CSV table of C-alpha atoms and ligand atoms in Angstrom, one decimal:
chain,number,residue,atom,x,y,z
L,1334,UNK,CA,0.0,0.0,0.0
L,1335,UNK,CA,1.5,3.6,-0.9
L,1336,UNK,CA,0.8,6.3,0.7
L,1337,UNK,CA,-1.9,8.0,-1.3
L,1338,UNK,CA,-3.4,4.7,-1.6
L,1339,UNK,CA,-3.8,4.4,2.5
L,1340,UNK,CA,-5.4,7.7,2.7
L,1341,UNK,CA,-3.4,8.4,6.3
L,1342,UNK,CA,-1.1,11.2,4.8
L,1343,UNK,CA,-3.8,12.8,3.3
L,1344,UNK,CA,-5.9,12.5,6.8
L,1345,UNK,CA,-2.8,13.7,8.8
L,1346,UNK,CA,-2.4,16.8,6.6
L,1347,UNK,CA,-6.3,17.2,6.8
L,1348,UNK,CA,-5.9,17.4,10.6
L,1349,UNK,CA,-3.1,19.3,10.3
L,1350,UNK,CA,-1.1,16.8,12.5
L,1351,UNK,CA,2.6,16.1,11.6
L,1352,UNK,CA,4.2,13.6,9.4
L,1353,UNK,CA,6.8,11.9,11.0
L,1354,UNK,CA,10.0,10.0,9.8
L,1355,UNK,CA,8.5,6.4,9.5
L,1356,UNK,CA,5.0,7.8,8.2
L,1357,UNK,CA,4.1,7.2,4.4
L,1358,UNK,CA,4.2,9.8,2.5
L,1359,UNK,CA,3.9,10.7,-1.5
L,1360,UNK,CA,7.2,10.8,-3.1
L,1361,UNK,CA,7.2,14.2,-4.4
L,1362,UNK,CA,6.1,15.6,-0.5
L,1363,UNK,CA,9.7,13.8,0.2
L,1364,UNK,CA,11.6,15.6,-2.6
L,1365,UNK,CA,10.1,18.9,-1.8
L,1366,UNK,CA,11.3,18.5,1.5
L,1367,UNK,CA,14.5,17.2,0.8
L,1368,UNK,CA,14.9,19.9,-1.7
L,1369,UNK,CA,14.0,23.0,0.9
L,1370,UNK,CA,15.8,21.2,4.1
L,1371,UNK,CA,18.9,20.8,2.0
L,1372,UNK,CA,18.9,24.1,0.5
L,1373,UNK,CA,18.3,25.8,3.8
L,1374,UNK,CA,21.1,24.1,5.4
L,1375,UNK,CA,23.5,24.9,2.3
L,1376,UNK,CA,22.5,28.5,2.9
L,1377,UNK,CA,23.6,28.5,6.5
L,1378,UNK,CA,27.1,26.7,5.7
L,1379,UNK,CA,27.2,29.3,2.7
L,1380,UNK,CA,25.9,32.2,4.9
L,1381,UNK,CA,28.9,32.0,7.4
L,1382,UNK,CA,31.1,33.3,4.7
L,1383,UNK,CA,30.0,36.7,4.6
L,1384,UNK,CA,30.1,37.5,8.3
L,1385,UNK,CA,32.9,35.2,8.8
L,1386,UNK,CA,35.1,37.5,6.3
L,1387,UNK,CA,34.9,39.8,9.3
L,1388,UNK,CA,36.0,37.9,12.1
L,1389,UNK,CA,39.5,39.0,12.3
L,1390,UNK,CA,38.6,42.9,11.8
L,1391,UNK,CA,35.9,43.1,14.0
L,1392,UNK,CA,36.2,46.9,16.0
L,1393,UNK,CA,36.3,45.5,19.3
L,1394,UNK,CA,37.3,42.0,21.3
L,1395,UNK,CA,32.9,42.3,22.6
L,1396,UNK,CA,32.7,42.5,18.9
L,1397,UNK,CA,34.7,40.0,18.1
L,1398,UNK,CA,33.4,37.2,20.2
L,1399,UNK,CA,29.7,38.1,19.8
L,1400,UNK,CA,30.3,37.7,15.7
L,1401,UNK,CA,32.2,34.4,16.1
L,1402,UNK,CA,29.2,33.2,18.6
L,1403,UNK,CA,26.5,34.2,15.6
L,1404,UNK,CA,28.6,32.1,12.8
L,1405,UNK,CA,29.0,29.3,15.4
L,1406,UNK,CA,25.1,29.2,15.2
L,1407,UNK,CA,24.7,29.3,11.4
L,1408,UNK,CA,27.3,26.5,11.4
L,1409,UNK,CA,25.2,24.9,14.1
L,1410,UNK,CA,21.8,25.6,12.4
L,1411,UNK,CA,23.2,24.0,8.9
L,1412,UNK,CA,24.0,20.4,10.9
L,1413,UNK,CA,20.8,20.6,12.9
L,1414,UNK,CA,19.1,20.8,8.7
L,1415,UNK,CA,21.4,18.0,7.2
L,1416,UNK,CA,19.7,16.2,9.8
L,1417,UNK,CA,16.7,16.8,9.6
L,1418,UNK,CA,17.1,16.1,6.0
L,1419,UNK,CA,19.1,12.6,6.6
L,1420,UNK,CA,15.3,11.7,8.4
L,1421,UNK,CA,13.6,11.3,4.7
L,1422,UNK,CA,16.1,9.1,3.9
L,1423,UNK,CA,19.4,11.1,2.0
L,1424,UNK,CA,22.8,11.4,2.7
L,1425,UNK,CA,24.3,14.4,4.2
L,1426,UNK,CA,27.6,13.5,2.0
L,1427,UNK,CA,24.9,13.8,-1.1
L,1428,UNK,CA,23.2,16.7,-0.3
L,1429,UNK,CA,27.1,18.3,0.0
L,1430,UNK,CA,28.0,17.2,-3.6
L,1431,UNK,CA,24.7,18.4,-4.8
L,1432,UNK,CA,26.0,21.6,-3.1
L,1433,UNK,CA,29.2,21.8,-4.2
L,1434,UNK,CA,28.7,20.3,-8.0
L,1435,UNK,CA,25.8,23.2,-8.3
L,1436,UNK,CA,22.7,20.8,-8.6
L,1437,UNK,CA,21.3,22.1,-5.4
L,1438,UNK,CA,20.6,25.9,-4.5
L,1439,UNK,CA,21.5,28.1,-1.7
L,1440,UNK,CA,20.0,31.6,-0.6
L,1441,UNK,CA,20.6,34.0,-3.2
L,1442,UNK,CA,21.4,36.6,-0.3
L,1443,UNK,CA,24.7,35.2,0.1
L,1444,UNK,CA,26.0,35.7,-2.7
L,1445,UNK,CA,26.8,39.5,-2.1
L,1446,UNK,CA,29.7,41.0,-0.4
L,1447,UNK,CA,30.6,42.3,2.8
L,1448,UNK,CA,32.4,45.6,2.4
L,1449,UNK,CA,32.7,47.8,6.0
L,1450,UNK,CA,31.5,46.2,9.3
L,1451,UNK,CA,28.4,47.8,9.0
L,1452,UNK,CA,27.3,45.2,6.7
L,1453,UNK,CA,27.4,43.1,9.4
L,1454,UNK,CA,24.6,45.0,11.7
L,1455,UNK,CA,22.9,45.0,8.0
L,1456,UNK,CA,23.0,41.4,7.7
L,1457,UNK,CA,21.8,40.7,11.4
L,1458,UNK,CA,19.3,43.4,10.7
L,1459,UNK,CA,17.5,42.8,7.8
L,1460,UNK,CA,18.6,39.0,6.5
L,1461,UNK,CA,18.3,37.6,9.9
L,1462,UNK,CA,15.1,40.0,10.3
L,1463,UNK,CA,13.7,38.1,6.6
L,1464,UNK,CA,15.2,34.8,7.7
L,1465,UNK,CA,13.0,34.7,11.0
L,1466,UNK,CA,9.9,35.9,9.2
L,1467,UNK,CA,10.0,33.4,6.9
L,1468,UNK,CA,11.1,30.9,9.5
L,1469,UNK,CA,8.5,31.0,12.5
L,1470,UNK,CA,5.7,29.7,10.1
L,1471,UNK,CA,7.8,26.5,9.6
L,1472,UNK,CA,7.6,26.1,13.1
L,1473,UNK,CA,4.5,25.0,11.9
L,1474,UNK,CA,5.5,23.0,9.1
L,1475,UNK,CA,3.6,19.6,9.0
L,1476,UNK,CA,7.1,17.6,8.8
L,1477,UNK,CA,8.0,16.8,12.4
L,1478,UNK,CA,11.6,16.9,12.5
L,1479,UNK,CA,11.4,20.2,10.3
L,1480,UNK,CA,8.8,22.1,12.4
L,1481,UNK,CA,10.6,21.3,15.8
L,1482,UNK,CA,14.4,22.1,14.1
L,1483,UNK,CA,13.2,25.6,12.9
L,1484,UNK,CA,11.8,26.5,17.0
L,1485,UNK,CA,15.6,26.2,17.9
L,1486,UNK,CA,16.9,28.1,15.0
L,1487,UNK,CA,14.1,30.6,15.4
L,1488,UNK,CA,15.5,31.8,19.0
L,1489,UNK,CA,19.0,31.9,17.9
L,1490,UNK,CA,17.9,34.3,14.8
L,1491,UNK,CA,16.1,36.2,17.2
L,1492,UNK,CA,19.3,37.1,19.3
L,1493,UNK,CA,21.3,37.2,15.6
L,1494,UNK,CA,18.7,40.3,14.5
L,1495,UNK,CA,19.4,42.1,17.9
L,1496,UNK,CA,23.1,42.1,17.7
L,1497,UNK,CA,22.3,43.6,14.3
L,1498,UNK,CA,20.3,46.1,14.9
L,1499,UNK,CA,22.6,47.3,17.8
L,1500,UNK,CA,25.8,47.5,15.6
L,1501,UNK,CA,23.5,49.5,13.2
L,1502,UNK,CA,22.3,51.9,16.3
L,1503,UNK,CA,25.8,52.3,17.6
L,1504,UNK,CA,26.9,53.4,14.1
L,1505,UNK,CA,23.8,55.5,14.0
L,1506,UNK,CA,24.9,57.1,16.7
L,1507,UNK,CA,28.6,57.4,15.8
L,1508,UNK,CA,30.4,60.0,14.0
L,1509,UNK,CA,28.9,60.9,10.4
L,1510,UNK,CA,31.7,58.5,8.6
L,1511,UNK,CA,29.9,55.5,10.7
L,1512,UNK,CA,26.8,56.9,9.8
L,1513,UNK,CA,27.0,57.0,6.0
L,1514,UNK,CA,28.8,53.6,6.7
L,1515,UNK,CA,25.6,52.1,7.9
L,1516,UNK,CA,23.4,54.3,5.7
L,1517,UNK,CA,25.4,52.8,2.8
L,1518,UNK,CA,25.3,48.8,3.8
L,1519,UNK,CA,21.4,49.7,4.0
L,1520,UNK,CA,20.9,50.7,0.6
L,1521,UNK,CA,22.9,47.7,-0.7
L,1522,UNK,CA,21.4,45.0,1.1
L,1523,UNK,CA,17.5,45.9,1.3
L,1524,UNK,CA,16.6,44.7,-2.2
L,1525,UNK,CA,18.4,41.6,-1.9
L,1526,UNK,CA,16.8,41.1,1.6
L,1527,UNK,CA,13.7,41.3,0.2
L,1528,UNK,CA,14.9,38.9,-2.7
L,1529,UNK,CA,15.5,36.1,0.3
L,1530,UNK,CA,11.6,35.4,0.1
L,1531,UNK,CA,11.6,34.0,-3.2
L,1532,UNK,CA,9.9,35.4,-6.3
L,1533,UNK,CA,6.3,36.6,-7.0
L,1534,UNK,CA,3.8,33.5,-6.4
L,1535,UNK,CA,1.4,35.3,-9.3
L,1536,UNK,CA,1.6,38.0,-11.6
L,1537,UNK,CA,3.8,39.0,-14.6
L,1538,UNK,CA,7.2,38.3,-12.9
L,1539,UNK,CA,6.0,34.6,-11.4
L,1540,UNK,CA,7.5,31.3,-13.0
L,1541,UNK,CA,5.4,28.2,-12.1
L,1542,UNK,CA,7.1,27.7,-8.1
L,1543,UNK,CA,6.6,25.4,-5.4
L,1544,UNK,CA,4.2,27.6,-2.9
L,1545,UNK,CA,0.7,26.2,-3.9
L,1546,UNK,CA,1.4,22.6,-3.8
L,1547,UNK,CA,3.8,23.5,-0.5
L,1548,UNK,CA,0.6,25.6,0.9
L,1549,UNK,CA,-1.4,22.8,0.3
L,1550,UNK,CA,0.4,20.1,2.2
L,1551,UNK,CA,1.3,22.4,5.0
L,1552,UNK,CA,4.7,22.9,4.3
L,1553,UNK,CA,4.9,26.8,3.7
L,1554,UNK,CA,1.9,28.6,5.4
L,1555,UNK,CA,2.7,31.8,3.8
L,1556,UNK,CA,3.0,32.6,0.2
L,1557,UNK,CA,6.2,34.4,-0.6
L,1558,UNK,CA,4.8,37.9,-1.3
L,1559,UNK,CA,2.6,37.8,1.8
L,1560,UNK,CA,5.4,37.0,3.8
L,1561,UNK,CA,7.4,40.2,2.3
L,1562,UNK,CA,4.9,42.7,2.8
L,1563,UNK,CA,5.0,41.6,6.3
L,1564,UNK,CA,8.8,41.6,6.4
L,1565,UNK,CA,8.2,45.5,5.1
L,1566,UNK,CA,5.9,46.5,7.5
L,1567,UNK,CA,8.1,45.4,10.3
L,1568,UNK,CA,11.6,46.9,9.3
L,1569,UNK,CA,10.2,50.3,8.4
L,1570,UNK,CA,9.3,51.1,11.9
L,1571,UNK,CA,12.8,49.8,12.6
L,1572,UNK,CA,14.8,52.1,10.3
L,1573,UNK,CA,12.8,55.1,11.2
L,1574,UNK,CA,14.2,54.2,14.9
L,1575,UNK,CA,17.3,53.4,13.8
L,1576,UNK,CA,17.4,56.9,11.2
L,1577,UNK,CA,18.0,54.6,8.1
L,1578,UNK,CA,16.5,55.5,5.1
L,1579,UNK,CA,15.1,52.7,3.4
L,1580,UNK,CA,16.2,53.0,-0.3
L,1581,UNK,CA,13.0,52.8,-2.1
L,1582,UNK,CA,11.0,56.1,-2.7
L,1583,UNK,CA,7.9,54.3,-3.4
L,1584,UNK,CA,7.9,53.1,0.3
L,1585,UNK,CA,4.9,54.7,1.8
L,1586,UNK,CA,2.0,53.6,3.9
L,1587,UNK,CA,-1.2,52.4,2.3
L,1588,UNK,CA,-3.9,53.7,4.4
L,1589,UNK,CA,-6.7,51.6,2.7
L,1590,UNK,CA,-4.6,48.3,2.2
L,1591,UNK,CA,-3.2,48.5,6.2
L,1592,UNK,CA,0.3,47.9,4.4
L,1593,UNK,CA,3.4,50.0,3.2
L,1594,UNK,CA,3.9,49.9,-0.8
L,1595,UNK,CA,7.1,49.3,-2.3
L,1596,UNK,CA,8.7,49.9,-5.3
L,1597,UNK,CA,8.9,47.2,-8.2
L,1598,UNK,CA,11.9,44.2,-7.1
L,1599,UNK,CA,14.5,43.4,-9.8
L,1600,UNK,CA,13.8,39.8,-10.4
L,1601,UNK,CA,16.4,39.9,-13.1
L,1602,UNK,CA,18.6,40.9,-10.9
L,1603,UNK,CA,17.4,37.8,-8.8
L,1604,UNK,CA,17.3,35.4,-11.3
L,1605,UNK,CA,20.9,35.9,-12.9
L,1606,UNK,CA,22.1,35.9,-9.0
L,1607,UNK,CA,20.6,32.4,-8.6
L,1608,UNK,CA,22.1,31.2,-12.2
L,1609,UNK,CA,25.8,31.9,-10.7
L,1610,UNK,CA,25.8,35.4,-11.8
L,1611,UNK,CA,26.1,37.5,-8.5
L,1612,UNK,CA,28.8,39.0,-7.6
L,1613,UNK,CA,30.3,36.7,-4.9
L,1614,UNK,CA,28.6,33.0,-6.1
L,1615,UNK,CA,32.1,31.8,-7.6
L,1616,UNK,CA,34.1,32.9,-4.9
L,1617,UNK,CA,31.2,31.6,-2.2
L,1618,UNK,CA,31.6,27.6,-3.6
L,1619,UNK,CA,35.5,27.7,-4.2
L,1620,UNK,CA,36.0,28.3,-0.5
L,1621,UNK,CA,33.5,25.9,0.3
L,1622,UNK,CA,34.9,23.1,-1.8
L,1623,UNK,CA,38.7,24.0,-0.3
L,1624,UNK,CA,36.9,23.9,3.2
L,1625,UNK,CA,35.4,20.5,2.4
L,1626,UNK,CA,38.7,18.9,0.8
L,1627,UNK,CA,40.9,20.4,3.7
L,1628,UNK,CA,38.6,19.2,6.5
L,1629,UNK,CA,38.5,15.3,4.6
L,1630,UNK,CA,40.6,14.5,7.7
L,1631,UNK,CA,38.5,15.6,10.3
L,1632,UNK,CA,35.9,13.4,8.5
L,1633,UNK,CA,37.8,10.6,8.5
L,1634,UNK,CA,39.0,10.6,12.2
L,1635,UNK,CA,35.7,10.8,13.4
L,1636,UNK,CA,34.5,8.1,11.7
L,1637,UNK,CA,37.5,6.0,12.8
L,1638,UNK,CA,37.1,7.0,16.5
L,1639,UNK,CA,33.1,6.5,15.9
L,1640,UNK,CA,34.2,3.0,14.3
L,1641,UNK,CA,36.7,2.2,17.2
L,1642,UNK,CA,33.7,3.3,19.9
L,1643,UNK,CA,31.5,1.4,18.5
L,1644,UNK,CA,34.2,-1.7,18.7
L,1645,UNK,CA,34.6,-1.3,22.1
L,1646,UNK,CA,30.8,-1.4,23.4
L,1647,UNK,CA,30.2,-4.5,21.7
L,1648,UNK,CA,33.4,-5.9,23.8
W,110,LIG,N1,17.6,32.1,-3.2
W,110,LIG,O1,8.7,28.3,-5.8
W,110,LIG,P1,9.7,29.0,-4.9
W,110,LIG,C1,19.5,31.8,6.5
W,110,LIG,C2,14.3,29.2,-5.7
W,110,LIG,S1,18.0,32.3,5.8
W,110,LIG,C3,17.9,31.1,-4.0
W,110,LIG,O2,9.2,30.1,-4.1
W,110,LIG,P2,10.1,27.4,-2.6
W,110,LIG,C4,19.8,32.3,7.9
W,110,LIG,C5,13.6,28.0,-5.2
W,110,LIG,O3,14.5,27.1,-4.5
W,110,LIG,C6,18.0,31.8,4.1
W,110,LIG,N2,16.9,30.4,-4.6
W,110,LIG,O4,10.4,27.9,-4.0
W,110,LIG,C7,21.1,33.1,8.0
W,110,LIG,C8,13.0,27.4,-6.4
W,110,LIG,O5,14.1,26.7,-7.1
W,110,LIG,P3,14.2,25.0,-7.1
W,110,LIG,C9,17.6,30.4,3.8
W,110,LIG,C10,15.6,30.7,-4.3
W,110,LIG,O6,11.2,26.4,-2.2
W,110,LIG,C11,21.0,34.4,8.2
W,110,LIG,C12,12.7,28.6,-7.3
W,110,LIG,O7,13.5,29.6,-6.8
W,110,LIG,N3,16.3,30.2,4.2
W,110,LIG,O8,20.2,31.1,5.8
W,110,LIG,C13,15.3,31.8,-3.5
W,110,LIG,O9,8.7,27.0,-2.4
W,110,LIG,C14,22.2,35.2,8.3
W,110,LIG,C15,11.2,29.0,-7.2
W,110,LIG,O10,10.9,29.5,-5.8
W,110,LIG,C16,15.5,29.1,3.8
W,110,LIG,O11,16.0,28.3,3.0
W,110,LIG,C17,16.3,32.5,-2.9
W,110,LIG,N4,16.1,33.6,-2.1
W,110,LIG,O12,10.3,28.7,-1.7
W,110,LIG,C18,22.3,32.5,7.8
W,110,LIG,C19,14.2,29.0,4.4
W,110,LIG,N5,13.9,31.9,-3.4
W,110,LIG,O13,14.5,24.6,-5.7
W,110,LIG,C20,23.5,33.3,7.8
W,110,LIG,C21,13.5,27.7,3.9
W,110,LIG,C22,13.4,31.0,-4.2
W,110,LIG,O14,12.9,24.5,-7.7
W,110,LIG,C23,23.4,34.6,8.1
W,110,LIG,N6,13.1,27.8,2.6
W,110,LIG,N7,14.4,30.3,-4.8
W,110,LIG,O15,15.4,24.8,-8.0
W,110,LIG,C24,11.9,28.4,2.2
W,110,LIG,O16,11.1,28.9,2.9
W,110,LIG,C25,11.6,28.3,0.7
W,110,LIG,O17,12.4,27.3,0.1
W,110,LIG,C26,11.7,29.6,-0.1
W,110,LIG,C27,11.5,29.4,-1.5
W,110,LIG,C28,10.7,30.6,0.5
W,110,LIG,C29,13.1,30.2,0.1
């Protein structure tokens, strides 16, 4: 009996009860999940690039540690997804070729650069701030080991957009060289930020996409645009506290829709980004194929201890 045959899946989902490893479930629910687990743990290996490229020039030793604590976590957040993927039944090794050989995506976010240390309060700001927006609803995502993975990563985000916004404040609040420095890491990562959420589910600029099959069996809760405009409507508060001007001057509230408009995105822009046109993609998998062939050894020493272990309990 398959799993569309049994009827259970489609009663679970019904319910809205979780699917758990050992449940049935159709093939394609698999892949999609496979295919958005995978992707969002290659993003947080990936993402610790950016921030990481700062480590060692970080303005103060508080600085300092508190930036190495937030990569930690993305490191952290990216093992806690390749296991949560190994649960439907793929290899983490796999899902890293897919990575490496370009089969599988990661956020297009991370494939810009980090130029001043204000792009760090920029990234904790506003790509932490669209990470966690788009990340509480799949809290609520009807595969178990997903849903209860993201409530973790959710509170660590949380602390990562604080730290963010306080770098941006204490720039804000600096000399008028900090300030045009934060001002500046603003205007270049606010369209891309609101790139993160994926492209238009209908209209002119949308291209087929996952969201109303994924609505439909629970996974995403949100479409993609609603999730934006909420993203919007929370950060501009934020930069009018913070004394950022958001770069878009078609940003203004819409009394009759209860929502700020924006300006038109660039999905060009977004597209080309994803096909390995952006400015840092090449640069992004090199170093991750180095890191991957230089840590081989680590690999293989923890599977000989894990073997040698293993040896010694059956003794
Ligand atoms: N970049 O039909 P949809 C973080 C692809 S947060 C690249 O809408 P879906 C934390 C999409 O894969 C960032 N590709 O697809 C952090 C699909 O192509 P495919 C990661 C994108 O899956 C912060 C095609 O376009 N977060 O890392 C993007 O239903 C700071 C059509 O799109 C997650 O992954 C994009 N922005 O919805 C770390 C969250 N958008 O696969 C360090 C979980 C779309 O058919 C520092 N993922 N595409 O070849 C999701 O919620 C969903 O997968 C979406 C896309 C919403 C991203």
């Amino acid at each position: 009996l398959n799993a569309a045959e049994s009827g259970l899946f489609d009663d679970l989902i019904e319910a809205d009860q979780r699917i758990e490893p050992r449940d049935e479930m159709p093939e394609a629910y698999r892949q999609t999940l496979i295919r958005q687990i995978a992707q969002h743990a290659h993003s947080e290996i990936i993402g610790m690039q950016p921030e990481g490229n700062w480590i060692t020039r970080a303005p103060s030793l508080r600085r300092k540690a508190i930036l190495m604590a937030k990569v930690q976590d993305e490191a952290g957040h990216g093992l806690y997804l390749y296991s949560a993927a190994e649960t439907l039944g793929v290899d983490r090794a796999e899902l890293l070729d897919r990575l490496h050989s370009g089969k599988q995506k990661y956020s297009s976010i991370f494939n810009y650069p980090t130029l001043t240390w204000a792009d760090c309060g920029a990234i904790g700001w506003l790509v932490d701030g669209a990470a966690i927006m788009n990340q509480v609803p799949l809290c609520r995502c009807s595969y178990g080991p997903y849903a209860r993975a993201m409530i973790r990563v959710c509170k660590e985000e949380s602390f990562h957009q604080r730290q963010g916004f306080e770098i941006l404040w204490t720039l804000m609040r600096g000399t008028e060289e900090q300030q045009e420095m934060a001002q500046d890491a603003a205007n270049r990562w606010w369209w891309p930020s609101l790139m993160m959420f994926g492209p238009p589910d209908t209209g002119e600029a949308a291209q087929g996409g996952h969201t109303e099959q994924s609505m439909a069996w629970g996974i995403k809760r949100f479409s993609n645009d609603d999730l934006r405009q909420k993203f919007v409507d929370m950060m501009v508060p934020q930069a009018e506290k913070l004394g950022l001007v958001l770069p878009d001057p078609e940003l203004r509230w819409n009394e009759e829709r209860g929502h700020y408009d924006f300006g038109p995105i660039d999905w060009d822009e977004f597209w080309r980004v994803l096909k390995g046109d952006g400015p840092c993609n090449a640069e992004r998998l090199t170093h991750r194929r180095a890191a991957h062939e230089e840590g081989a050894w680590v690999r293989e020493a923890a599977t000989a201890y894990a073997a040698k272990q293993a040896a010694r309990e059956r003794r």
